[in-house]
Amino acid sequence: MNDDALSFLIHLHPYDTLPEGALREMIARTRWIDVPKGAAVYSFGETLDGLYIIAEGRISVRDESGAEISQLQRENSFGERGLLRDGRAVTSARALEDSRLICLPADLFHALRKAHEPFRKFFDRSRSDTAQPGARRPDLSSVRVEVLMVPDPLTCAPTLTVREAARIMREKRISCLCVLEKGALAGIVTLRDLSGKALAEGLPHDTPVSAVMTPDPRFLAPSAIGSDVLHLMMEHRLGHLPIVAAGKLVGIVTQTDLTRFQASNTAVFVGEAARARDAGALAEVTKRIPNLLMQLVASGNRHDVVTRMITDIADVVTRRLLRLAEEKYGPPPARYVWLACGSQGRQEQTGVSDQDNCLILEDDLSEDALAYFEPFAQFVSDGLNACGYVYCPGNMMATNPRWCQPLSVWREYFQWWIKSPSKEAQMLASVMFDLRPIGGDTALFEGLQAETLKAAAGNSIFTAHMASNALTHATPLGLLKGLATIRSGEYRDTIDMKLNGVVPVVDLGRMYALQGRLAEVNTRARLDAAIAAGIVSKSGGRDLLDAYDLVAQTRLDHQAARVKEGRAPDNFLPPATLSAFERSHLRDAFVVIKTMQSALMQGRGMLG
């Protein structure tokens, strides 16, 4: 029976994030419950035995008054609200058909929440204390109206007919038009005005909107904050609020905008992605990531918190695609682990990310077993591409047979790269040292990672080559340590904040991890661990951390600004858009990075 529970839960989020030992310990304490149609699982106010997970059937959940809240089915769980309070049920649950449930004991549920962050985040997703250190959930009291508003709303003249106004709103799928007279805001006409005044009173179709509009509407400045909007709407029963700057209409905020903003936190994205039925539904989730990034930045979250949150969504999307692939092609014939490298592997994704991934398979597979993973990998990769994680230009993907191999082949890869560090080997090793398991059996990777770090650290020729490779990405410092921009082409007069900004620090962090045999993959975590292990001096390491934070935050601020302007995020920052103060600090940060690159060169040697 426990084996059945294991096979069911091992692919279900958030249980798929638990270490193998914790998962097996959890399974040993779960129990199966068969509930016949019409029978109660629990009643309101009862002490809950634990968390319930539906393996088969349907469950109706009702509130204290008996009103149905939801109907749950396979893979859904319930009971967590009561467990997160005082242990008593705040709902009632009854089987709509013969159902089979898994019960996770209450004490074990709390122990898993305490010990495992992904588990805690999943079940605490509606609570205010779920944010990581340094993170804040989107908060109307801290966000400016210019982040909330829709810029450049549609406008019309006072003479526009109510019929034409209704047609425009229908075609554009909007609920209001701002009325301008001589360039100034004169009024606002809404769907409610058209129905409640024009239609209900039988006004002619050619009646001008000036006859039904709200004249001289209330408005706010872009510098106002979200709570100002909410309070004004509540006080005066408004559904739409124009935003005016220097007498000019610049945007509008609706009640829908407020609701969308308050729902924009990563837990909502994770929940939707974990339940998505296909790649199309996943793409509907991920297309909102740029706006999420903008709002997370606007709420004052630090760069490493934002990128961690964005990567969490990519991880869940990937795991859901793995599950969908298994449903499409049948149970995998062998153990596997899907790994991400690049920014997803380091948990540093921003609004611009391609996919870098690979598959490690268990050894001694038959040809038929190996053949299973070809369409399997293609399905997942195609799904990721549909979700905006575009195909890797360098074909560093599990769809490439070279990167879909048994464990023994991967072990040979790393041994050869370390033994014979050619230019290609250095490049591949740089990418693959950032591997992080996303789904499947993580045990396949754990031993490989440890032995590879040991072998790499013990080979001085390899580490010298890797040090040389790590210095190929130069910081954008020109003569007299000014900022050097791209000289020609599409991105002329900009700085590549990825290639010449964060990547040099990523390379340094990877080198420190190799030197110290550090298991961390995230760049900031690597720098912290390198300081703690004495790989770099405390003062130098802290300076590098500060420099990295400034560069990475500036890059993220630039991406958020582009999203706010209605453009796609990119990595190319025009220094001219920064103040003199900001340029000075950015230049100082690049000086620190270049200094640490020089220290690495002197400490490990350079091979030309």
Coordinates of C-alpha atoms in Angstrom, one line a residue:
M1 CA 0.0 0.0 0.0
N2 CA 2.8 2.4 0.8
D3 CA 4.4 1.7 -2.6
D4 CA 1.1 2.9 -4.1
A5 CA 1.3 6.1 -2.1
L6 CA 4.9 6.6 -3.1
S7 CA 4.2 6.2 -6.8
F8 CA 1.3 8.6 -6.6
L9 CA 3.0 11.3 -4.5
I10 CA 6.5 11.2 -6.0
H11 CA 5.4 13.2 -9.0
L12 CA 2.9 15.5 -7.2
H13 CA 3.9 19.0 -6.1
P14 CA 5.1 19.8 -3.4
Y15 CA 5.9 16.3 -2.4
D16 CA 8.2 16.0 -5.4
T17 CA 10.4 18.6 -3.8
L18 CA 11.1 16.5 -0.7
P19 CA 14.5 14.7 -0.4
E20 CA 14.1 11.0 -0.9
G21 CA 14.6 10.2 2.8
A22 CA 12.0 12.6 3.9
L23 CA 9.6 11.4 1.2
R24 CA 10.0 7.8 2.3
E25 CA 9.6 8.7 5.9
M26 CA 6.4 10.5 5.1
I27 CA 5.0 7.6 3.1
A28 CA 5.7 5.2 6.0
R29 CA 3.3 7.3 8.1
T30 CA 0.5 8.0 5.7
R31 CA -2.6 5.9 5.6
W32 CA -5.2 5.1 3.0
I33 CA -8.9 6.0 3.6
D34 CA -11.8 4.7 1.5
V35 CA -14.8 7.0 1.7
P36 CA -18.1 5.8 0.2
K37 CA -20.3 8.1 -1.8
G38 CA -22.2 10.5 0.5
A39 CA -20.1 9.8 3.6
A40 CA -18.4 12.6 5.5
V41 CA -14.6 12.9 5.7
Y42 CA -14.9 15.4 8.5
S43 CA -17.4 18.0 9.8
F44 CA -17.0 21.6 10.7
G45 CA -15.2 22.1 14.1
E46 CA -13.9 18.6 14.4
T47 CA -10.2 18.0 15.2
L48 CA -8.5 17.1 12.0
D49 CA -6.5 13.8 11.7
G50 CA -4.3 15.4 9.1
L51 CA -4.0 16.6 5.5
Y52 CA -6.1 14.7 2.9
I53 CA -5.0 14.1 -0.6
I54 CA -7.4 12.7 -3.2
A55 CA -6.1 9.7 -5.1
E56 CA -9.5 8.7 -6.6
G57 CA -13.0 10.2 -6.6
R58 CA -14.5 13.7 -5.9
I59 CA -14.9 15.6 -2.6
S60 CA -17.3 18.5 -1.9
V61 CA -16.0 21.1 0.6
R62 CA -18.5 23.3 2.3
D63 CA -18.3 26.2 4.7
E64 CA -19.9 26.5 8.2
S65 CA -23.3 27.5 6.7
G66 CA -23.3 24.5 4.4
A67 CA -22.6 26.5 1.2
E68 CA -20.3 24.6 -1.2
I69 CA -16.9 26.2 -1.6
S70 CA -15.4 23.8 -4.1
Q71 CA -15.5 20.3 -5.6
L72 CA -12.1 18.7 -5.5
Q73 CA -10.8 15.7 -7.4
R74 CA -7.6 13.6 -8.0
E75 CA -4.4 15.3 -6.8
N76 CA -6.2 18.0 -4.9
S77 CA -5.7 18.2 -1.1
F78 CA -7.8 19.7 1.6
G79 CA -7.8 20.3 5.4
E80 CA -4.8 22.5 5.4
R81 CA -6.7 25.6 6.4
G82 CA -7.8 24.1 9.7
L83 CA -4.3 22.6 10.3
L84 CA -2.7 26.0 9.8
R85 CA -5.0 27.5 12.5
D86 CA -5.8 25.5 15.6
G87 CA -6.1 22.0 14.1
R88 CA -9.9 22.1 13.9
A89 CA -11.8 21.9 10.6
V90 CA -13.0 25.3 9.3
T91 CA -15.0 23.5 6.6
S92 CA -16.8 20.2 6.1
A93 CA -15.9 17.6 3.5
R94 CA -18.1 14.9 2.0
A95 CA -17.6 12.3 -0.8
L96 CA -19.6 13.0 -4.0
E97 CA -18.6 9.5 -5.2
D98 CA -16.7 6.6 -3.9
S99 CA -13.3 8.1 -3.1
R100 CA -9.9 7.0 -2.0
L101 CA -7.8 9.4 0.1
I102 CA -4.3 9.6 1.5
C103 CA -4.1 11.0 5.0
L104 CA -0.9 12.8 6.1
P105 CA -0.9 12.9 9.9
A106 CA -1.2 16.4 11.4
D107 CA 2.1 16.3 13.3
L108 CA 4.0 15.1 10.3
F109 CA 2.4 17.9 8.1
H110 CA 3.7 20.5 10.6
A111 CA 7.1 18.9 10.8
L112 CA 7.5 18.9 7.0
R113 CA 6.5 22.6 6.9
K114 CA 9.1 23.4 9.4
A115 CA 11.9 21.4 7.8
H116 CA 11.3 22.0 4.0
E117 CA 10.9 25.4 2.5
P118 CA 9.2 24.4 -0.8
F119 CA 6.6 22.4 1.2
R120 CA 6.0 25.3 3.6
K121 CA 5.7 27.8 0.7
F122 CA 3.1 25.7 -1.1
F123 CA 0.7 25.3 1.8
D124 CA 1.3 28.8 3.3
R125 CA 0.7 30.4 -0.1
S126 CA -2.3 32.5 1.2
R127 CA -0.6 33.7 4.4
S128 CA 1.3 36.9 4.9
D129 CA 4.3 35.2 6.5
T130 CA 5.2 33.1 3.4
A131 CA 7.8 35.5 1.9
Q132 CA 11.4 34.6 1.9
P133 CA 13.7 36.8 4.0
G134 CA 14.0 40.2 2.3
A135 CA 10.8 39.6 0.3
R136 CA 7.5 41.4 0.6
R137 CA 4.2 40.3 -1.0
P138 CA 2.7 42.9 -3.4
D139 CA 1.3 45.6 -1.1
L140 CA -1.0 48.4 -2.2
S141 CA 0.5 50.5 0.6
S142 CA 4.0 50.4 -0.9
V143 CA 3.4 50.5 -4.7
R144 CA 3.0 53.7 -6.7
V145 CA 0.0 54.2 -9.0
E146 CA 2.2 54.4 -12.1
V147 CA 2.9 50.7 -11.6
L148 CA -0.8 49.9 -11.3
M149 CA -2.2 52.0 -14.1
V150 CA -2.9 51.2 -17.7
P151 CA -0.9 53.9 -19.6
D152 CA -2.4 55.9 -22.4
P153 CA -6.1 54.8 -22.0
L154 CA -8.5 55.1 -24.9
T155 CA -10.1 58.5 -25.2
C156 CA -12.9 60.2 -27.1
A157 CA -14.4 63.6 -27.8
P158 CA -17.6 64.8 -25.9
T159 CA -19.4 64.7 -29.2
L160 CA -18.9 60.9 -29.8
T161 CA -22.3 59.2 -29.8
V162 CA -23.3 56.7 -27.1
R163 CA -23.8 54.1 -29.9
E164 CA -20.2 54.6 -31.1
A165 CA -18.9 54.6 -27.6
A166 CA -20.6 51.2 -26.9
R167 CA -19.1 49.8 -30.1
I168 CA -15.6 50.9 -29.2
M169 CA -15.8 49.4 -25.7
R170 CA -17.1 46.1 -27.1
E171 CA -14.4 45.8 -29.7
K172 CA -11.6 46.9 -27.4
R173 CA -13.0 44.9 -24.5
I174 CA -12.8 47.8 -22.1
S175 CA -15.2 49.2 -19.6
C176 CA -14.7 53.0 -20.0
L177 CA -13.6 55.8 -22.2
C178 CA -12.0 59.0 -20.9
V179 CA -13.5 62.1 -22.5
L180 CA -11.1 64.8 -23.5
E181 CA -11.8 68.4 -24.5
K182 CA -9.0 70.6 -25.8
G183 CA -6.5 68.0 -24.5
A184 CA -7.8 68.1 -20.9
L185 CA -9.8 65.5 -19.0
A186 CA -13.5 66.6 -19.2
G187 CA -15.2 63.4 -18.1
I188 CA -15.4 59.6 -18.1
V189 CA -18.1 57.4 -19.6
T190 CA -18.5 53.8 -18.5
L191 CA -20.5 50.8 -19.5
R192 CA -22.7 51.5 -16.5
D193 CA -23.4 55.0 -17.8
L194 CA -24.4 53.6 -21.2
S195 CA -26.7 51.0 -19.7
G196 CA -28.1 52.9 -16.7
K197 CA -28.5 56.3 -18.4
A198 CA -28.6 56.0 -22.2
L199 CA -30.3 52.6 -22.6
A200 CA -32.5 52.5 -19.5
E201 CA -33.8 56.0 -20.3
G202 CA -34.3 55.3 -24.0
L203 CA -32.0 58.0 -25.2
P204 CA -31.4 58.2 -29.0
H205 CA -28.4 56.3 -30.3
D206 CA -26.9 59.6 -31.5
T207 CA -26.9 61.2 -28.0
P208 CA -23.4 62.6 -27.3
V209 CA -21.4 60.9 -24.5
S210 CA -21.3 64.4 -22.8
A211 CA -24.9 63.8 -21.9
V212 CA -24.3 60.6 -19.9
M213 CA -20.7 60.9 -18.8
T214 CA -19.5 61.7 -15.3
P215 CA -18.1 65.3 -15.7
D216 CA -14.9 66.5 -14.0
P217 CA -14.2 63.0 -12.5
R218 CA -11.9 62.5 -9.5
F219 CA -8.3 61.6 -10.4
L220 CA -4.9 61.0 -8.9
A221 CA -1.3 61.7 -9.8
P222 CA 1.1 58.9 -10.8
S223 CA 3.0 59.5 -7.6
A224 CA 0.1 58.4 -5.5
I225 CA 0.2 54.9 -3.9
G226 CA -2.1 52.0 -4.4
S227 CA -4.0 52.5 -1.1
D228 CA -4.9 56.0 -2.2
V229 CA -6.7 54.5 -5.2
L230 CA -8.4 51.9 -3.0
H231 CA -9.6 54.4 -0.5
L232 CA -10.9 56.9 -3.1
M233 CA -12.8 54.1 -4.9
M234 CA -14.3 52.8 -1.6
E235 CA -15.3 56.3 -0.4
H236 CA -16.9 57.4 -3.6
R237 CA -18.0 54.1 -5.0
L238 CA -15.8 54.4 -8.1
G239 CA -14.9 51.6 -10.5
H240 CA -12.5 53.7 -12.6
L241 CA -9.9 56.3 -11.6
P242 CA -8.1 58.5 -14.2
I243 CA -4.4 59.3 -13.5
V244 CA -3.4 62.8 -14.5
A245 CA 0.1 64.4 -14.5
A246 CA 0.6 68.2 -15.2
G247 CA -2.9 68.5 -16.4
K248 CA -2.5 65.6 -18.9
L249 CA -4.3 62.2 -18.8
V250 CA -1.5 59.6 -18.6
G251 CA -3.3 56.4 -17.4
I252 CA -6.3 54.8 -15.7
V253 CA -6.7 52.4 -12.8
T254 CA -9.8 50.1 -12.5
Q255 CA -11.0 47.8 -9.8
T256 CA -9.9 44.9 -12.0
D257 CA -6.3 46.3 -12.0
L258 CA -6.3 46.4 -8.2
T259 CA -7.6 42.8 -8.0
R260 CA -5.0 41.6 -10.6
F261 CA -2.2 43.3 -8.7
Q262 CA -3.2 41.8 -5.3
A263 CA -3.3 38.3 -6.9
S264 CA 0.2 38.7 -8.5
N265 CA 2.3 36.7 -6.2
T266 CA 4.3 33.6 -7.1
A267 CA 2.2 31.3 -5.0
V268 CA -0.7 32.0 -7.3
F269 CA 1.4 31.2 -10.3
V270 CA 2.8 28.0 -8.7
G271 CA -0.7 26.8 -7.9
E272 CA -2.0 27.4 -11.4
A273 CA 1.0 25.8 -13.0
A274 CA 0.8 22.7 -10.8
R275 CA -2.8 22.2 -11.8
A276 CA -2.4 23.1 -15.5
R277 CA -3.8 20.4 -17.9
D278 CA -1.6 21.1 -20.9
A279 CA 1.2 23.2 -22.2
G280 CA -1.3 25.8 -23.4
A281 CA -2.6 26.3 -19.9
L282 CA 1.0 26.6 -18.6
A283 CA 1.8 29.2 -21.3
E284 CA -1.2 31.3 -20.0
V285 CA 0.5 31.3 -16.6
T286 CA 4.0 32.1 -17.8
K287 CA 3.0 34.9 -20.1
R288 CA 2.2 37.0 -17.0
I289 CA 5.7 36.6 -15.6
P290 CA 7.0 40.0 -17.0
N291 CA 4.3 41.8 -15.2
L292 CA 4.9 39.8 -12.0
L293 CA 8.6 40.8 -12.2
M294 CA 7.7 44.4 -12.6
Q295 CA 5.4 44.3 -9.5
L296 CA 7.9 42.4 -7.4
V297 CA 10.6 44.9 -8.2
A298 CA 8.2 47.8 -7.6
S299 CA 7.3 46.3 -4.2
G300 CA 11.0 46.6 -3.1
N301 CA 12.0 43.0 -3.3
R302 CA 15.8 42.3 -3.6
H303 CA 17.1 41.0 -6.9
D304 CA 18.0 37.5 -5.5
V305 CA 14.5 37.2 -4.0
V306 CA 12.8 38.2 -7.3
T307 CA 14.9 35.8 -9.4
R308 CA 14.4 33.0 -6.9
M309 CA 10.6 33.5 -7.1
I310 CA 10.7 33.7 -10.9
T311 CA 12.8 30.5 -11.1
D312 CA 10.4 28.7 -8.7
I313 CA 7.7 29.1 -11.3
A314 CA 9.9 27.7 -14.0
D315 CA 10.7 24.7 -11.8
V316 CA 7.0 24.0 -11.3
V317 CA 6.3 24.4 -15.0
T318 CA 9.0 21.9 -15.8
R319 CA 7.8 19.4 -13.2
R320 CA 4.3 19.7 -14.5
L321 CA 5.5 19.1 -18.1
L322 CA 7.4 16.0 -16.9
R323 CA 4.2 14.7 -15.3
L324 CA 2.2 15.4 -18.5
A325 CA 4.9 13.6 -20.5
E326 CA 4.6 10.5 -18.3
E327 CA 0.9 10.6 -18.7
K328 CA 1.3 10.8 -22.5
Y329 CA 4.0 8.2 -23.0
G330 CA 3.3 6.0 -20.0
P331 CA 5.4 5.3 -16.9
P332 CA 9.2 5.7 -17.5
P333 CA 11.0 2.4 -18.0
A334 CA 13.9 3.5 -15.8
R335 CA 14.9 6.1 -13.2
Y336 CA 15.8 9.5 -14.5
V337 CA 16.5 13.0 -13.3
W338 CA 15.8 16.1 -15.3
L339 CA 18.3 18.8 -14.5
A340 CA 18.5 22.5 -15.4
C341 CA 21.7 24.5 -15.9
G342 CA 22.3 28.1 -16.7
S343 CA 20.1 30.7 -14.9
Q344 CA 17.4 28.2 -14.0
G345 CA 20.0 25.9 -12.5
R346 CA 21.4 28.8 -10.4
Q347 CA 17.9 30.0 -9.5
E348 CA 18.6 33.3 -11.1
Q349 CA 16.0 33.6 -13.9
T350 CA 14.8 37.1 -14.8
G351 CA 12.3 38.2 -17.5
V352 CA 14.6 36.9 -20.3
S353 CA 15.5 33.2 -20.2
D354 CA 16.0 30.4 -22.6
Q355 CA 16.1 26.8 -21.6
D356 CA 19.2 24.8 -20.7
N357 CA 18.6 21.3 -19.5
C358 CA 19.7 17.6 -19.6
L359 CA 18.6 14.1 -18.6
I360 CA 20.6 11.7 -16.5
L361 CA 19.3 8.1 -16.8
E362 CA 20.1 5.0 -14.8
D363 CA 22.6 2.6 -16.2
D364 CA 22.1 -0.7 -18.1
L365 CA 19.1 0.5 -20.1
S366 CA 17.8 -1.4 -23.1
E367 CA 17.5 0.2 -26.5
D368 CA 13.7 0.4 -26.0
A369 CA 14.1 2.1 -22.7
L370 CA 16.5 4.7 -24.2
A371 CA 14.1 5.3 -27.1
Y372 CA 11.4 6.2 -24.6
F373 CA 13.2 9.3 -23.5
E374 CA 13.6 10.8 -27.0
P375 CA 9.9 11.9 -27.5
F376 CA 9.7 12.4 -23.7
A377 CA 12.4 15.0 -23.8
Q378 CA 11.0 16.6 -27.0
F379 CA 7.6 17.0 -25.3
V380 CA 9.0 18.7 -22.3
S381 CA 11.3 21.0 -24.3
D382 CA 8.5 21.9 -26.7
G383 CA 6.3 22.7 -23.8
L384 CA 9.0 24.9 -22.2
N385 CA 9.4 26.7 -25.5
A386 CA 5.7 27.3 -25.7
C387 CA 5.9 28.8 -22.2
G388 CA 8.5 31.4 -23.3
Y389 CA 11.6 29.4 -22.2
V390 CA 12.9 29.4 -25.8
Y391 CA 15.1 26.7 -27.2
C392 CA 18.8 27.0 -26.3
P393 CA 20.7 28.5 -29.3
G394 CA 23.6 26.2 -28.4
N395 CA 21.3 23.1 -28.3
M396 CA 22.2 22.5 -24.6
M397 CA 19.0 20.6 -24.1
A398 CA 17.8 17.1 -23.2
T399 CA 16.5 16.7 -26.8
N400 CA 20.2 16.6 -27.9
P401 CA 21.2 12.9 -27.6
R402 CA 24.5 14.1 -26.2
W403 CA 22.8 15.5 -23.1
C404 CA 20.4 12.6 -22.6
Q405 CA 22.6 9.8 -21.4
P406 CA 23.0 7.1 -18.7
L407 CA 24.8 8.1 -15.5
S408 CA 28.0 6.2 -16.5
V409 CA 28.3 8.3 -19.7
W410 CA 27.9 11.5 -17.7
R411 CA 30.6 10.4 -15.3
E412 CA 32.9 9.8 -18.3
Y413 CA 32.0 13.3 -19.6
F414 CA 33.1 15.0 -16.5
Q415 CA 36.2 12.9 -16.1
W416 CA 37.3 13.7 -19.7
W417 CA 36.6 17.4 -19.3
I418 CA 38.7 17.6 -16.1
K419 CA 41.5 15.4 -17.6
S420 CA 41.6 17.2 -21.0
P421 CA 40.4 20.8 -20.5
S422 CA 40.1 22.0 -24.1
K423 CA 38.2 25.2 -24.9
E424 CA 35.0 23.2 -25.5
A425 CA 35.5 21.2 -22.4
Q426 CA 36.0 24.4 -20.4
M427 CA 32.8 25.8 -21.8
L428 CA 30.8 22.7 -21.2
A429 CA 32.2 22.2 -17.7
S430 CA 31.2 25.8 -16.9
V431 CA 27.6 25.1 -17.9
M432 CA 27.4 21.7 -16.3
F433 CA 28.8 22.8 -13.0
D434 CA 25.6 24.8 -12.6
L435 CA 23.4 21.7 -12.8
R436 CA 20.4 21.5 -10.4
P437 CA 17.9 18.6 -10.3
I438 CA 14.3 19.7 -11.1
G439 CA 12.4 16.5 -11.3
G440 CA 12.8 12.7 -11.1
D441 CA 15.2 10.7 -8.9
T442 CA 17.7 13.2 -7.5
A443 CA 19.9 10.4 -6.1
L444 CA 21.2 9.8 -9.6
F445 CA 22.9 13.2 -9.4
E446 CA 24.0 13.5 -5.8
G447 CA 27.0 11.2 -6.0
L448 CA 28.1 12.5 -9.4
Q449 CA 28.2 16.1 -8.1
A450 CA 30.3 15.2 -5.1
E451 CA 32.9 13.2 -7.0
T452 CA 33.1 15.7 -9.8
L453 CA 33.8 18.6 -7.4
K454 CA 36.5 16.5 -5.6
A455 CA 38.2 15.6 -8.9
A456 CA 38.0 19.1 -10.3
A457 CA 39.5 20.7 -7.1
G458 CA 42.3 18.2 -7.1
N459 CA 43.4 18.9 -10.7
S460 CA 45.5 22.1 -10.7
I461 CA 45.7 22.2 -14.5
F462 CA 42.0 22.0 -14.9
T463 CA 41.3 24.7 -12.3
A464 CA 43.9 27.0 -14.0
H465 CA 42.2 26.5 -17.3
M466 CA 38.8 27.2 -15.7
A467 CA 40.2 30.3 -14.1
S468 CA 41.4 31.5 -17.5
N469 CA 38.0 30.8 -19.0
A470 CA 36.3 32.6 -16.1
L471 CA 38.1 35.8 -17.1
T472 CA 36.9 35.9 -20.7
H473 CA 33.9 38.0 -19.7
A474 CA 35.2 41.5 -19.2
T475 CA 33.5 44.2 -17.2
P476 CA 32.4 47.3 -19.2
L477 CA 35.2 49.6 -17.9
G478 CA 36.8 51.9 -20.4
L479 CA 39.7 54.3 -20.2
L480 CA 40.1 55.9 -16.8
K481 CA 37.7 53.4 -15.5
G482 CA 34.7 55.0 -17.2
L483 CA 31.8 52.9 -18.5
A484 CA 32.4 51.4 -21.9
T485 CA 29.3 50.9 -24.1
I486 CA 28.6 48.8 -27.1
R487 CA 29.9 50.8 -30.1
S488 CA 27.6 49.7 -33.0
G489 CA 24.6 47.8 -34.0
E490 CA 21.1 47.5 -32.5
Y491 CA 22.4 47.9 -28.9
R492 CA 24.7 50.8 -29.6
D493 CA 25.5 53.0 -26.5
T494 CA 24.3 50.3 -24.1
I495 CA 25.9 48.0 -21.6
D496 CA 25.1 44.3 -21.7
M497 CA 24.2 43.8 -18.0
K498 CA 24.1 40.1 -18.4
L499 CA 27.2 39.2 -20.4
N500 CA 29.4 42.0 -19.0
G501 CA 27.5 42.6 -15.7
V502 CA 26.4 39.5 -13.8
V503 CA 28.2 36.8 -15.8
P504 CA 31.7 37.8 -14.6
V505 CA 30.5 37.4 -11.0
V506 CA 28.7 34.1 -11.9
D507 CA 32.1 32.9 -13.3
L508 CA 33.9 33.9 -10.1
G509 CA 31.3 32.2 -7.9
R510 CA 31.7 29.0 -9.9
M511 CA 35.5 29.1 -9.6
Y512 CA 35.2 29.6 -5.8
A513 CA 32.9 26.6 -5.7
L514 CA 35.4 24.4 -7.6
Q515 CA 38.3 25.5 -5.4
G516 CA 36.4 24.9 -2.2
R517 CA 34.3 21.9 -3.3
L518 CA 31.2 23.9 -2.5
A519 CA 27.9 22.2 -3.4
E520 CA 26.1 25.6 -3.7
V521 CA 24.9 26.5 -7.2
N522 CA 23.3 29.9 -6.7
T523 CA 25.8 32.7 -7.3
R524 CA 25.1 34.6 -4.1
A525 CA 25.1 31.4 -2.1
R526 CA 28.4 30.5 -3.6
L527 CA 29.9 33.9 -2.6
D528 CA 28.6 33.5 0.9
A529 CA 30.0 30.0 1.2
A530 CA 33.4 31.1 -0.3
I531 CA 33.7 33.8 2.4
A532 CA 32.8 31.3 5.1
A533 CA 35.3 28.7 3.8
G534 CA 38.1 31.3 3.5
I535 CA 38.3 30.9 -0.3
V536 CA 38.2 34.6 -0.5
S537 CA 39.0 37.2 2.1
K538 CA 36.2 38.5 4.2
S539 CA 36.6 42.1 3.1
G540 CA 37.1 41.2 -0.6
G541 CA 34.2 38.8 -0.5
R542 CA 31.9 41.3 1.1
D543 CA 32.9 44.0 -1.5
L544 CA 32.1 41.5 -4.3
L545 CA 28.7 40.7 -2.8
D546 CA 27.9 44.3 -2.6
A547 CA 29.0 44.9 -6.2
Y548 CA 27.1 41.9 -7.4
D549 CA 23.9 43.1 -5.6
L550 CA 24.2 46.5 -7.2
V551 CA 24.8 45.2 -10.8
A552 CA 22.1 42.5 -10.5
Q553 CA 19.6 44.9 -9.1
T554 CA 20.3 47.5 -11.8
R555 CA 19.8 44.9 -14.4
L556 CA 16.5 43.8 -12.9
D557 CA 15.3 47.5 -12.5
H558 CA 16.0 48.0 -16.2
Q559 CA 13.9 45.0 -17.1
A560 CA 11.1 46.1 -14.9
A561 CA 11.2 49.6 -16.4
R562 CA 10.9 48.2 -19.9
V563 CA 7.9 46.1 -18.9
K564 CA 6.3 49.1 -17.4
E565 CA 6.8 51.0 -20.7
G566 CA 5.0 48.1 -22.5
R567 CA 8.3 46.7 -24.0
A568 CA 9.8 43.3 -23.7
P569 CA 12.5 43.0 -21.0
D570 CA 16.1 42.8 -22.2
N571 CA 19.6 43.1 -20.7
F572 CA 20.9 46.2 -22.6
L573 CA 21.0 49.2 -20.3
P574 CA 21.8 52.7 -21.7
P575 CA 24.0 54.4 -19.1
A576 CA 22.5 57.7 -20.2
T577 CA 19.3 56.8 -18.5
L578 CA 21.0 56.6 -15.1
S579 CA 21.8 59.6 -12.9
A580 CA 25.4 60.6 -12.4
F581 CA 25.2 59.2 -8.9
E582 CA 23.9 55.8 -10.2
R583 CA 26.6 55.7 -12.9
S584 CA 29.3 56.4 -10.4
H585 CA 28.2 53.6 -8.1
L586 CA 27.8 51.2 -11.0
R587 CA 31.3 52.0 -12.2
D588 CA 32.7 51.4 -8.7
A589 CA 30.9 48.0 -8.6
F590 CA 32.6 47.0 -11.9
V591 CA 35.9 48.1 -10.5
V592 CA 35.4 45.7 -7.6
I593 CA 34.5 42.9 -9.9
K594 CA 37.5 43.5 -12.1
T595 CA 39.8 43.6 -9.0
M596 CA 38.5 40.2 -7.9
Q597 CA 39.0 38.8 -11.4
S598 CA 42.7 40.0 -11.2
A599 CA 43.0 38.4 -7.8
L600 CA 41.8 35.1 -9.2
M601 CA 44.3 35.3 -12.1
Q602 CA 47.1 35.9 -9.7
G603 CA 46.0 33.2 -7.3
R604 CA 45.3 30.4 -9.8
G605 CA 47.6 31.3 -12.7
M606 CA 46.7 31.9 -16.3
L607 CA 47.3 29.5 -19.2
G608 CA 47.3 31.1 -22.6

